Amino acid sequence: MVLSKTASQTDVSVHSTFASRYVRTSLPRFKMPEESIPKEAAYQIINDELMLDGNPRLNLASFVTTWMEPECDKLIMDAVNKNYVDMDEYPVTTELQNRCVNMIAHLFNAPLGDSETAVGVGTVGSSEAIMLAGLAFKRKWQNKRKAEGKPYDKPNIVTGANVQVCWEKFARYFEVELKEVKLREGYYVMDPAKAVEMVDENTICVAAILGSTLNGEFEDVKLLNDLLVEKNKETGWDTPIHVDAASGGFIAPFLYPELEWDFRLPLVKSINVSGHKYGLVYAGIGWVIWRNKEDLPEELIFHINYLGADQPTFTLNFSKGSSQVIAQYYQLIRLGYEGYRNVMENCHENAMVLKRGLEKMGRFEIVSKDEGVPLVAFSLKDNKRHDEFEIAEMLRRFGWIVPAYTMPADAQHITVLRVVIREDFSRTLAERLVMDIQKVLHELDTLPAKVNAKLAMTEEEHGKNGTTVKKTAVETQREITAYWKKFVSERNTNKNKIC
């Protein structure tokens, strides 16, 4: 006779998580559960869901660091419970941040004396860094306008249309008009001449990008500085420059040391850089450095006294972890100038391997530049039959996450694929990606053209009165993509039925 036993609903002694009741019930999604569950079950259930995430090492869309040495991982875990804001309790961590600020300031050629301390702060990323730099520019401009008895209610900032969204956030959150220099086909960064033309007496600064998110290109900060110097002389203004070096700040000093983009230029008053990009630290650390104390209005700084010393603080948030600050200091002293240069050279060489592989196919137009962030941005020379979105979608089957996107105004008709080369992307992976892209192209060539199949329906629609209404490029692209996804889904369904 077979004996059976119904497990108690409160029995937590089952050794195997997968034999327990906890894997037979749906996970709470909106409300906290009434009862507790064993720690092993909680871990396993969450870990199982996280398996469905992409592999960070194969996420070629991101600039953010995805690998660090085990020794640094240990330092991070040892400090994971330290709240950075508790400066009294963790004075050494505060000292490490100050060391990082000084090292980065010297890397950017800040005009510091032998015993002079740099002006800067660690942030949770370049977004916060840009907010702080923008606030400093706005307050300094307002103070000057007040002193001159002039209106100070309509500040603006001049950028290229290729700026990261954090600039739009700054403009919206802090009520600053964002004046964008439009792009054009073949020129995907801010034109310095057009930027200077847009400057007026209400411009708090011009923002230049050292490493565009779109194609990795460095904007010509030197030319911008020279043109702006002339305009300031003609007008009597003193419009400054901020350099958004989120991606390029840890690249240019090592690969292009002669390139003038930093504090060597007199109008550059502040620079931000992402430690969690090519600073080689996991996500959660950025830096903003000012040229000197006069460029950061004193009223924005809070002062804390501890251990007999004055600690100035200027941040948007309060509590934050200490781990990333410690990790940045580890990388700076572990790698040194030599180590960073070697890493950046490797990244650049692997980018060139990928670029040459794509060029040999004869199907792609390379839109990135050899000098800049080590990435490869490319588009199809002929996308009438199949487009870049299809390639991105099909590459996911091989594990690769490669973004496809359209350029900003006025180059919206250009679609681009972008592969960011990070420290942990080896030549072997670059060669493998080339082979997988070839496989995708071969398979796409065997499939019917998605555009031709629905072109008549997607490009034009007939209105109620019989008139022809032409759809926008975005609407057309969305419908084409939807049709293609449906076609692929039905094709896979039919395959499964046959199997």
Short mmCIF file of C-alpha atoms in Angstrom, two decimals:
data_model
loop_
_atom_site.label_atom_id
_atom_site.label_comp_id
_atom_site.label_asym_id
_atom_site.label_seq_id
_atom_site.Cartn_x
_atom_site.Cartn_y
_atom_site.Cartn_z
CA MET A 1 0.00 0.00 0.00
CA VAL A 2 1.33 3.47 -0.96
CA LEU A 3 1.42 5.97 1.87
CA SER A 4 1.05 9.65 1.12
CA LYS A 5 1.40 12.74 3.22
CA THR A 6 0.27 16.29 2.56
CA ALA A 7 2.99 18.76 3.48
CA SER A 8 2.01 21.33 6.07
CA GLN A 9 1.56 24.82 4.70
CA THR A 10 3.90 26.10 7.40
CA ASP A 11 6.53 23.36 7.09
CA VAL A 12 9.87 25.06 6.40
CA SER A 13 12.08 22.04 6.98
CA VAL A 14 12.03 20.74 3.40
CA HIS A 15 15.65 20.48 2.28
CA SER A 16 15.14 21.02 -1.46
CA THR A 17 13.81 24.41 -2.46
CA PHE A 18 12.36 22.99 -5.65
CA ALA A 19 10.45 20.36 -3.64
CA SER A 20 8.87 22.99 -1.41
CA ARG A 21 5.56 24.78 -1.73
CA TYR A 22 7.30 28.08 -2.38
CA VAL A 23 7.96 27.31 -6.04
CA ARG A 24 4.33 26.30 -6.59
CA THR A 25 2.83 29.70 -5.86
CA SER A 26 3.05 32.94 -7.80
CA LEU A 27 5.41 35.59 -6.55
CA PRO A 28 3.89 38.73 -5.00
CA ARG A 29 4.00 41.60 -7.49
CA PHE A 30 2.04 44.42 -5.91
CA LYS A 31 1.55 43.69 -2.20
CA MET A 32 3.89 42.44 0.50
CA PRO A 33 3.08 38.80 1.43
CA GLU A 34 1.52 38.04 4.79
CA GLU A 35 3.94 35.24 5.70
CA SER A 36 7.70 34.87 5.63
CA ILE A 37 9.55 32.34 3.51
CA PRO A 38 12.94 30.68 4.08
CA LYS A 39 15.98 32.62 2.94
CA GLU A 40 17.03 29.80 0.61
CA ALA A 41 13.68 29.88 -1.16
CA ALA A 42 13.69 33.68 -1.47
CA TYR A 43 17.18 33.61 -2.97
CA GLN A 44 16.45 30.80 -5.41
CA ILE A 45 13.17 32.27 -6.66
CA ILE A 46 14.68 35.72 -7.27
CA ASN A 47 17.85 34.25 -8.78
CA ASP A 48 15.76 32.17 -11.20
CA GLU A 49 13.92 35.23 -12.47
CA LEU A 50 17.14 37.18 -12.86
CA MET A 51 18.46 34.46 -15.18
CA LEU A 52 16.14 35.94 -17.80
CA ASP A 53 18.13 39.19 -17.82
CA GLY A 54 20.71 39.68 -20.52
CA ASN A 55 24.38 38.90 -19.88
CA PRO A 56 26.04 42.20 -18.82
CA ARG A 57 29.31 41.24 -20.52
CA LEU A 58 27.46 40.86 -23.83
CA ASN A 59 25.50 44.09 -23.39
CA LEU A 60 27.24 46.10 -26.08
CA ALA A 61 24.74 48.94 -25.71
CA SER A 62 26.21 50.10 -22.42
CA PHE A 63 29.28 52.22 -21.69
CA VAL A 64 29.17 51.12 -18.05
CA THR A 65 31.86 48.86 -16.58
CA THR A 66 30.85 45.20 -16.24
CA TRP A 67 34.06 43.64 -14.90
CA MET A 68 36.51 44.42 -12.13
CA GLU A 69 39.29 42.46 -10.48
CA PRO A 70 38.34 40.11 -7.61
CA GLU A 71 40.47 42.14 -5.17
CA CYS A 72 38.40 45.23 -5.94
CA ASP A 73 35.18 43.22 -5.71
CA LYS A 74 36.23 42.29 -2.17
CA LEU A 75 36.87 45.94 -1.24
CA ILE A 76 33.43 46.80 -2.59
CA MET A 77 31.69 44.12 -0.54
CA ASP A 78 33.66 45.05 2.59
CA ALA A 79 32.40 48.63 2.30
CA VAL A 80 28.87 47.93 1.10
CA ASN A 81 27.41 48.90 4.50
CA LYS A 82 29.20 52.25 4.73
CA ASN A 83 27.08 55.33 4.16
CA TYR A 84 29.35 57.88 2.51
CA VAL A 85 27.51 60.84 4.03
CA ASP A 86 28.67 59.81 7.54
CA MET A 87 31.95 61.67 7.22
CA ASP A 88 32.57 61.77 10.96
CA GLU A 89 32.35 58.00 11.16
CA TYR A 90 34.25 57.27 7.93
CA PRO A 91 36.91 59.97 7.60
CA VAL A 92 39.28 57.70 5.63
CA THR A 93 36.64 57.13 2.95
CA THR A 94 36.20 60.89 2.69
CA GLU A 95 39.97 61.25 2.33
CA LEU A 96 39.94 58.69 -0.50
CA GLN A 97 37.32 60.75 -2.33
CA ASN A 98 39.47 63.87 -1.96
CA ARG A 99 42.46 62.00 -3.35
CA CYS A 100 40.41 60.91 -6.36
CA VAL A 101 39.27 64.48 -6.99
CA ASN A 102 42.86 65.73 -6.95
CA MET A 103 44.13 62.94 -9.19
CA ILE A 104 41.40 63.52 -11.76
CA ALA A 105 41.87 67.31 -11.62
CA HIS A 106 45.57 66.91 -12.41
CA LEU A 107 44.69 64.44 -15.18
CA PHE A 108 42.51 67.20 -16.68
CA ASN A 109 45.31 69.77 -16.34
CA ALA A 110 43.62 71.92 -13.71
CA PRO A 111 45.75 75.01 -12.95
CA LEU A 112 46.70 73.98 -9.41
CA GLY A 113 49.68 75.01 -7.34
CA ASP A 114 51.95 72.47 -5.68
CA SER A 115 50.01 72.51 -2.41
CA GLU A 116 46.64 73.61 -3.79
CA THR A 117 43.64 71.34 -3.36
CA ALA A 118 41.37 70.69 -6.33
CA VAL A 119 37.71 71.69 -6.31
CA GLY A 120 35.39 68.80 -7.11
CA VAL A 121 33.12 66.12 -5.76
CA GLY A 122 32.13 62.50 -6.30
CA THR A 123 28.58 61.88 -7.49
CA VAL A 124 26.37 58.90 -8.29
CA GLY A 125 27.09 59.43 -11.98
CA SER A 126 27.52 62.06 -14.66
CA SER A 127 23.85 63.02 -14.49
CA GLU A 128 24.23 64.36 -10.95
CA ALA A 129 27.60 65.85 -11.89
CA ILE A 130 26.01 67.76 -14.78
CA MET A 131 23.19 68.99 -12.54
CA LEU A 132 25.73 70.37 -10.08
CA ALA A 133 27.86 71.99 -12.78
CA GLY A 134 24.75 73.48 -14.37
CA LEU A 135 23.56 74.90 -11.04
CA ALA A 136 26.95 76.52 -10.53
CA PHE A 137 26.81 78.17 -13.96
CA LYS A 138 23.24 79.32 -13.40
CA ARG A 139 23.90 80.80 -9.96
CA LYS A 140 27.08 82.56 -11.08
CA TRP A 141 25.28 84.05 -14.11
CA GLN A 142 22.35 85.16 -11.93
CA ASN A 143 24.64 86.80 -9.39
CA LYS A 144 26.40 88.75 -12.12
CA ARG A 145 23.13 89.85 -13.74
CA LYS A 146 21.75 90.98 -10.37
CA ALA A 147 24.88 93.00 -9.68
CA GLU A 148 24.50 94.68 -13.08
CA GLY A 149 20.81 95.38 -12.49
CA LYS A 150 19.79 93.26 -15.48
CA PRO A 151 17.01 90.63 -15.81
CA TYR A 152 18.06 87.17 -14.65
CA ASP A 153 14.90 85.13 -15.24
CA LYS A 154 15.62 83.66 -18.69
CA PRO A 155 18.87 81.67 -18.58
CA ASN A 156 19.73 79.37 -21.47
CA ILE A 157 22.34 76.78 -22.27
CA VAL A 158 23.68 75.90 -25.73
CA THR A 159 24.33 72.24 -26.61
CA GLY A 160 24.26 69.94 -29.59
CA ALA A 161 21.19 67.83 -30.32
CA ASN A 162 23.39 64.81 -29.59
CA VAL A 163 23.56 65.46 -25.83
CA GLN A 164 22.54 62.81 -23.34
CA VAL A 165 19.07 63.10 -21.82
CA CYS A 166 20.49 64.35 -18.49
CA TRP A 167 21.00 67.77 -20.13
CA GLU A 168 17.32 67.90 -20.99
CA LYS A 169 16.53 66.94 -17.40
CA PHE A 170 18.72 69.74 -16.07
CA ALA A 171 17.04 72.28 -18.36
CA ARG A 172 13.54 71.16 -17.39
CA TYR A 173 14.11 70.63 -13.67
CA PHE A 174 15.99 73.90 -13.11
CA GLU A 175 14.10 76.06 -15.62
CA VAL A 176 16.84 76.75 -18.13
CA GLU A 177 16.12 77.05 -21.83
CA LEU A 178 17.94 74.38 -23.85
CA LYS A 179 19.16 75.71 -27.21
CA GLU A 180 20.21 72.79 -29.39
CA VAL A 181 22.43 72.88 -32.46
CA LYS A 182 20.81 70.50 -34.94
CA LEU A 183 22.76 67.69 -36.54
CA ARG A 184 23.00 66.84 -40.22
CA GLU A 185 23.81 63.77 -42.25
CA GLY A 186 27.52 63.02 -42.04
CA TYR A 187 28.04 65.43 -39.12
CA TYR A 188 26.64 63.99 -35.90
CA VAL A 189 28.14 66.31 -33.28
CA MET A 190 27.69 69.96 -32.34
CA ASP A 191 29.06 72.43 -34.89
CA PRO A 192 31.15 74.92 -32.82
CA ALA A 193 30.48 77.80 -35.22
CA LYS A 194 26.71 77.30 -35.08
CA ALA A 195 26.86 76.92 -31.31
CA VAL A 196 28.63 80.25 -30.86
CA GLU A 197 26.09 81.92 -33.15
CA MET A 198 23.32 80.82 -30.75
CA VAL A 199 25.05 82.31 -27.69
CA ASP A 200 23.45 85.46 -26.27
CA GLU A 201 23.70 87.49 -23.06
CA ASN A 202 21.48 84.94 -21.25
CA THR A 203 23.66 81.94 -22.06
CA ILE A 204 25.03 80.50 -18.82
CA CYS A 205 27.44 78.18 -20.68
CA VAL A 206 28.05 76.15 -23.83
CA ALA A 207 28.23 72.40 -23.23
CA ALA A 208 30.67 70.41 -25.36
CA ILE A 209 30.66 66.61 -25.47
CA LEU A 210 33.90 64.66 -25.34
CA GLY A 211 32.55 61.37 -26.65
CA SER A 212 29.08 61.55 -28.16
CA THR A 213 26.67 58.85 -27.05
CA LEU A 214 25.56 58.44 -30.66
CA ASN A 215 28.86 57.70 -32.38
CA GLY A 216 31.64 58.25 -29.81
CA GLU A 217 33.03 61.29 -31.61
CA PHE A 218 34.89 64.02 -29.71
CA GLU A 219 33.55 67.51 -30.31
CA ASP A 220 36.10 70.19 -31.19
CA VAL A 221 36.40 71.91 -27.81
CA LYS A 222 39.51 73.82 -28.89
CA LEU A 223 37.72 75.44 -31.83
CA LEU A 224 34.69 76.17 -29.66
CA ASN A 225 36.94 77.87 -27.10
CA ASP A 226 38.69 79.99 -29.74
CA LEU A 227 35.44 81.11 -31.37
CA LEU A 228 33.86 81.88 -28.03
CA VAL A 229 36.89 83.89 -26.90
CA GLU A 230 36.42 86.11 -29.97
CA LYS A 231 32.69 86.51 -29.37
CA ASN A 232 33.26 87.39 -25.72
CA LYS A 233 35.72 90.08 -26.79
CA GLU A 234 33.25 91.53 -29.27
CA THR A 235 30.27 91.52 -26.91
CA GLY A 236 31.84 92.02 -23.51
CA TRP A 237 30.28 88.79 -22.27
CA ASP A 238 32.20 86.05 -20.49
CA THR A 239 30.28 82.96 -21.62
CA PRO A 240 32.11 79.85 -20.32
CA ILE A 241 32.33 76.22 -21.45
CA HIS A 242 31.45 73.02 -19.65
CA VAL A 243 32.88 69.77 -21.02
CA ASP A 244 30.71 66.69 -20.65
CA ALA A 245 33.49 64.10 -20.66
CA ALA A 246 31.31 61.32 -19.25
CA SER A 247 32.68 58.81 -21.76
CA GLY A 248 35.86 60.44 -23.05
CA GLY A 249 37.38 61.89 -19.88
CA PHE A 250 39.26 58.70 -19.03
CA ILE A 251 40.17 58.07 -22.69
CA ALA A 252 41.60 61.29 -24.13
CA PRO A 253 44.38 61.78 -21.52
CA PHE A 254 45.78 58.33 -22.31
CA LEU A 255 45.17 57.90 -26.04
CA TYR A 256 45.29 61.54 -27.19
CA PRO A 257 47.39 63.45 -24.63
CA GLU A 258 48.10 66.30 -27.07
CA LEU A 259 44.41 66.95 -27.71
CA GLU A 260 43.37 70.24 -26.06
CA TRP A 261 39.90 69.84 -24.59
CA ASP A 262 40.33 70.32 -20.84
CA PHE A 263 41.47 73.05 -18.42
CA ARG A 264 44.30 73.96 -20.78
CA LEU A 265 41.58 75.98 -22.55
CA PRO A 266 40.81 79.18 -20.61
CA LEU A 267 37.02 79.10 -21.03
CA VAL A 268 36.60 75.54 -19.74
CA LYS A 269 35.37 76.09 -16.18
CA SER A 270 34.12 72.61 -15.24
CA ILE A 271 34.33 69.02 -16.45
CA ASN A 272 32.30 65.95 -15.55
CA VAL A 273 33.41 62.36 -16.08
CA SER A 274 31.84 58.98 -15.35
CA GLY A 275 33.99 56.79 -13.15
CA HIS A 276 31.66 53.93 -13.96
CA LYS A 277 32.39 54.13 -17.67
CA TYR A 278 36.01 54.26 -18.77
CA GLY A 279 37.05 55.07 -15.22
CA LEU A 280 36.60 51.27 -14.95
CA VAL A 281 34.32 51.15 -11.89
CA TYR A 282 30.92 49.48 -11.55
CA ALA A 283 27.82 51.65 -11.94
CA GLY A 284 27.29 54.38 -9.38
CA ILE A 285 30.19 56.84 -9.50
CA GLY A 286 30.79 60.08 -11.36
CA TRP A 287 32.96 63.16 -10.83
CA VAL A 288 32.70 66.87 -11.46
CA ILE A 289 35.79 69.08 -11.30
CA TRP A 290 35.87 72.90 -11.32
CA ARG A 291 38.74 74.96 -12.67
CA ASN A 292 39.12 76.86 -9.40
CA LYS A 293 37.17 77.95 -6.34
CA GLU A 294 35.79 81.07 -8.03
CA ASP A 295 33.85 78.91 -10.50
CA LEU A 296 31.76 77.29 -7.76
CA PRO A 297 29.60 79.88 -5.94
CA GLU A 298 30.15 79.65 -2.22
CA GLU A 299 26.42 79.79 -1.41
CA LEU A 300 25.93 76.38 -3.06
CA ILE A 301 28.43 74.70 -0.74
CA PHE A 302 27.61 73.28 2.68
CA HIS A 303 30.42 73.00 5.23
CA ILE A 304 30.91 70.25 7.79
CA ASN A 305 33.52 70.40 10.57
CA TYR A 306 35.01 67.14 11.75
CA LEU A 307 38.37 66.21 13.26
CA GLY A 308 39.33 69.89 13.22
CA ALA A 309 39.08 70.22 9.43
CA ASP A 310 36.53 71.87 7.15
CA GLN A 311 34.81 69.50 4.71
CA PRO A 312 32.84 71.31 1.98
CA THR A 313 30.01 69.30 0.38
CA PHE A 314 27.98 69.99 -2.72
CA THR A 315 25.61 67.20 -3.76
CA LEU A 316 21.97 66.71 -4.72
CA ASN A 317 21.45 63.54 -2.71
CA PHE A 318 22.23 62.69 0.90
CA SER A 319 22.91 59.03 1.63
CA LYS A 320 24.93 56.97 -0.84
CA GLY A 321 27.29 54.02 -0.73
CA SER A 322 31.03 54.31 -0.22
CA SER A 323 31.98 51.27 -2.28
CA GLN A 324 32.29 52.99 -5.64
CA VAL A 325 34.49 55.77 -4.27
CA ILE A 326 36.83 53.16 -2.80
CA ALA A 327 36.75 51.20 -6.07
CA GLN A 328 37.72 54.30 -8.05
CA TYR A 329 40.70 54.93 -5.79
CA TYR A 330 41.70 51.28 -6.19
CA GLN A 331 41.70 51.59 -9.97
CA LEU A 332 43.64 54.84 -9.97
CA ILE A 333 46.49 53.50 -7.82
CA ARG A 334 46.32 49.90 -9.12
CA LEU A 335 46.50 50.79 -12.81
CA GLY A 336 48.22 54.15 -12.78
CA TYR A 337 48.81 56.03 -16.00
CA GLU A 338 50.47 53.02 -17.62
CA GLY A 339 47.61 50.65 -16.83
CA TYR A 340 44.87 53.00 -18.02
CA ARG A 341 46.79 53.65 -21.23
CA ASN A 342 47.13 49.90 -21.88
CA VAL A 343 43.43 49.30 -21.27
CA MET A 344 42.39 52.14 -23.58
CA GLU A 345 44.81 51.01 -26.29
CA ASN A 346 43.37 47.51 -26.13
CA CYS A 347 39.83 48.85 -26.39
CA HIS A 348 40.78 50.98 -29.40
CA GLU A 349 42.54 48.07 -31.16
CA ASN A 350 39.55 45.77 -30.64
CA ALA A 351 37.25 48.47 -32.00
CA MET A 352 39.41 48.60 -35.13
CA VAL A 353 39.21 44.79 -35.46
CA LEU A 354 35.43 45.03 -35.41
CA LYS A 355 35.42 47.99 -37.80
CA ARG A 356 37.62 46.20 -40.35
CA GLY A 357 35.47 43.09 -40.13
CA LEU A 358 32.34 45.11 -40.87
CA GLU A 359 34.00 46.97 -43.73
CA LYS A 360 35.05 43.69 -45.37
CA MET A 361 31.39 42.67 -45.62
CA GLY A 362 30.77 45.65 -47.88
CA ARG A 363 27.27 46.09 -46.48
CA PHE A 364 27.83 48.77 -43.84
CA GLU A 365 28.66 52.46 -43.65
CA ILE A 366 30.82 53.29 -40.62
CA VAL A 367 29.56 56.49 -38.96
CA SER A 368 31.90 56.51 -35.94
CA LYS A 369 35.38 58.01 -35.98
CA ASP A 370 38.70 56.31 -35.28
CA GLU A 371 39.56 59.08 -32.80
CA GLY A 372 37.09 59.09 -29.95
CA VAL A 373 35.40 56.62 -27.64
CA PRO A 374 36.31 53.04 -28.65
CA LEU A 375 33.05 52.05 -30.26
CA VAL A 376 31.82 51.23 -33.72
CA ALA A 377 28.62 52.85 -35.00
CA PHE A 378 27.46 51.64 -38.39
CA SER A 379 24.44 51.57 -40.66
CA LEU A 380 23.37 49.55 -43.68
CA LYS A 381 24.28 51.00 -47.04
CA ASP A 382 21.02 49.59 -48.37
CA ASN A 383 18.16 49.07 -45.93
CA LYS A 384 15.32 48.80 -48.43
CA ARG A 385 14.90 45.04 -47.92
CA HIS A 386 15.96 44.77 -44.28
CA ASP A 387 16.99 47.33 -41.70
CA GLU A 388 19.17 47.82 -38.65
CA PHE A 389 16.36 47.03 -36.20
CA GLU A 390 16.08 43.53 -37.65
CA ILE A 391 19.80 42.96 -37.28
CA ALA A 392 19.67 44.06 -33.63
CA GLU A 393 16.71 41.78 -32.98
CA MET A 394 18.28 38.73 -34.59
CA LEU A 395 21.65 39.24 -32.86
CA ARG A 396 19.89 38.67 -29.54
CA ARG A 397 19.52 35.01 -30.53
CA PHE A 398 23.31 34.75 -30.22
CA GLY A 399 23.29 36.54 -26.85
CA TRP A 400 24.48 39.92 -28.19
CA ILE A 401 22.69 43.08 -27.08
CA VAL A 402 23.37 45.63 -29.81
CA PRO A 403 21.18 48.75 -29.91
CA ALA A 404 19.65 50.18 -33.08
CA TYR A 405 18.40 53.77 -33.00
CA THR A 406 17.67 56.80 -35.13
CA MET A 407 19.76 59.96 -34.98
CA PRO A 408 18.35 63.18 -33.42
CA ALA A 409 17.16 66.22 -35.36
CA ASP A 410 17.95 66.94 -38.19
CA ALA A 411 19.28 63.50 -39.05
CA GLN A 412 16.30 61.41 -37.95
CA HIS A 413 16.29 59.46 -41.21
CA ILE A 414 19.64 57.85 -40.32
CA THR A 415 19.43 54.56 -38.39
CA VAL A 416 22.52 53.27 -36.63
CA LEU A 417 23.77 50.16 -34.84
CA ARG A 418 26.35 50.77 -32.10
CA VAL A 419 28.84 48.44 -30.40
CA VAL A 420 30.64 49.84 -27.35
CA ILE A 421 34.05 48.28 -26.73
CA ARG A 422 34.77 47.98 -23.01
CA GLU A 423 37.74 46.60 -21.10
CA ASP A 424 36.28 43.09 -20.95
CA PHE A 425 35.52 42.88 -24.70
CA SER A 426 38.40 40.87 -26.15
CA ARG A 427 39.59 40.45 -29.73
CA THR A 428 38.13 36.94 -29.69
CA LEU A 429 34.69 38.37 -28.88
CA ALA A 430 35.11 41.02 -31.58
CA GLU A 431 35.87 38.36 -34.17
CA ARG A 432 32.96 36.25 -32.93
CA LEU A 433 30.59 39.19 -33.24
CA VAL A 434 31.69 39.75 -36.84
CA MET A 435 30.91 36.11 -37.65
CA ASP A 436 27.50 36.32 -35.98
CA ILE A 437 26.63 39.50 -37.89
CA GLN A 438 27.56 37.67 -41.11
CA LYS A 439 25.22 34.83 -40.13
CA VAL A 440 22.40 37.30 -39.47
CA LEU A 441 22.90 39.00 -42.84
CA HIS A 442 22.92 35.63 -44.61
CA GLU A 443 19.66 34.62 -42.95
CA LEU A 444 18.04 37.98 -43.67
CA ASP A 445 18.97 37.57 -47.33
CA THR A 446 16.90 34.38 -47.44
CA LEU A 447 13.83 36.05 -45.95
CA PRO A 448 11.28 38.17 -47.80
CA ALA A 449 11.78 41.92 -47.64
CA LYS A 450 9.65 43.31 -44.89
CA VAL A 451 9.51 46.77 -46.44
CA ASN A 452 8.32 45.75 -49.87
CA ALA A 453 5.69 43.46 -48.38
CA LYS A 454 3.84 46.29 -46.67
CA LEU A 455 5.22 49.43 -48.30
CA ALA A 456 1.99 50.51 -49.92
CA MET A 457 0.07 50.08 -46.67
CA THR A 458 2.59 51.71 -44.38
CA GLU A 459 3.68 54.74 -46.36
CA GLU A 460 0.22 55.98 -47.24
CA GLU A 461 -3.32 55.73 -45.93
CA HIS A 462 -6.53 57.03 -47.40
CA GLY A 463 -8.49 59.54 -45.36
CA LYS A 464 -12.26 59.51 -44.89
CA ASN A 465 -12.80 61.92 -47.76
CA GLY A 466 -10.62 59.92 -50.12
CA THR A 467 -7.53 62.10 -49.69
CA THR A 468 -4.12 60.50 -49.29
CA VAL A 469 -2.47 60.98 -45.88
CA LYS A 470 1.27 60.34 -45.83
CA LYS A 471 2.58 58.85 -42.61
CA THR A 472 5.63 60.09 -40.78
CA ALA A 473 8.88 58.16 -40.97
CA VAL A 474 8.46 57.07 -37.35
CA GLU A 475 4.93 55.77 -37.95
CA THR A 476 6.09 53.94 -41.03
CA GLN A 477 9.02 52.39 -39.21
CA ARG A 478 6.82 51.25 -36.31
CA GLU A 479 4.34 49.53 -38.60
CA ILE A 480 7.10 47.92 -40.62
CA THR A 481 8.73 46.61 -37.46
CA ALA A 482 5.40 45.31 -36.12
CA TYR A 483 4.74 43.50 -39.40
CA TRP A 484 8.19 41.94 -39.37
CA LYS A 485 7.83 40.73 -35.77
CA LYS A 486 4.50 39.14 -36.65
CA PHE A 487 6.03 37.42 -39.66
CA VAL A 488 8.94 36.00 -37.60
CA SER A 489 6.56 34.88 -34.83
CA GLU A 490 4.31 33.03 -37.28
CA ARG A 491 7.35 31.47 -38.93
CA ASN A 492 8.61 30.14 -35.58
CA THR A 493 5.14 28.87 -34.68
CA ASN A 494 4.94 26.91 -37.91
CA LYS A 495 8.40 25.41 -37.26
CA ASN A 496 7.28 24.25 -33.81
CA LYS A 497 4.19 22.62 -35.27
CA ILE A 498 6.31 20.70 -37.76
CA CYS A 499 8.69 19.55 -34.99
#
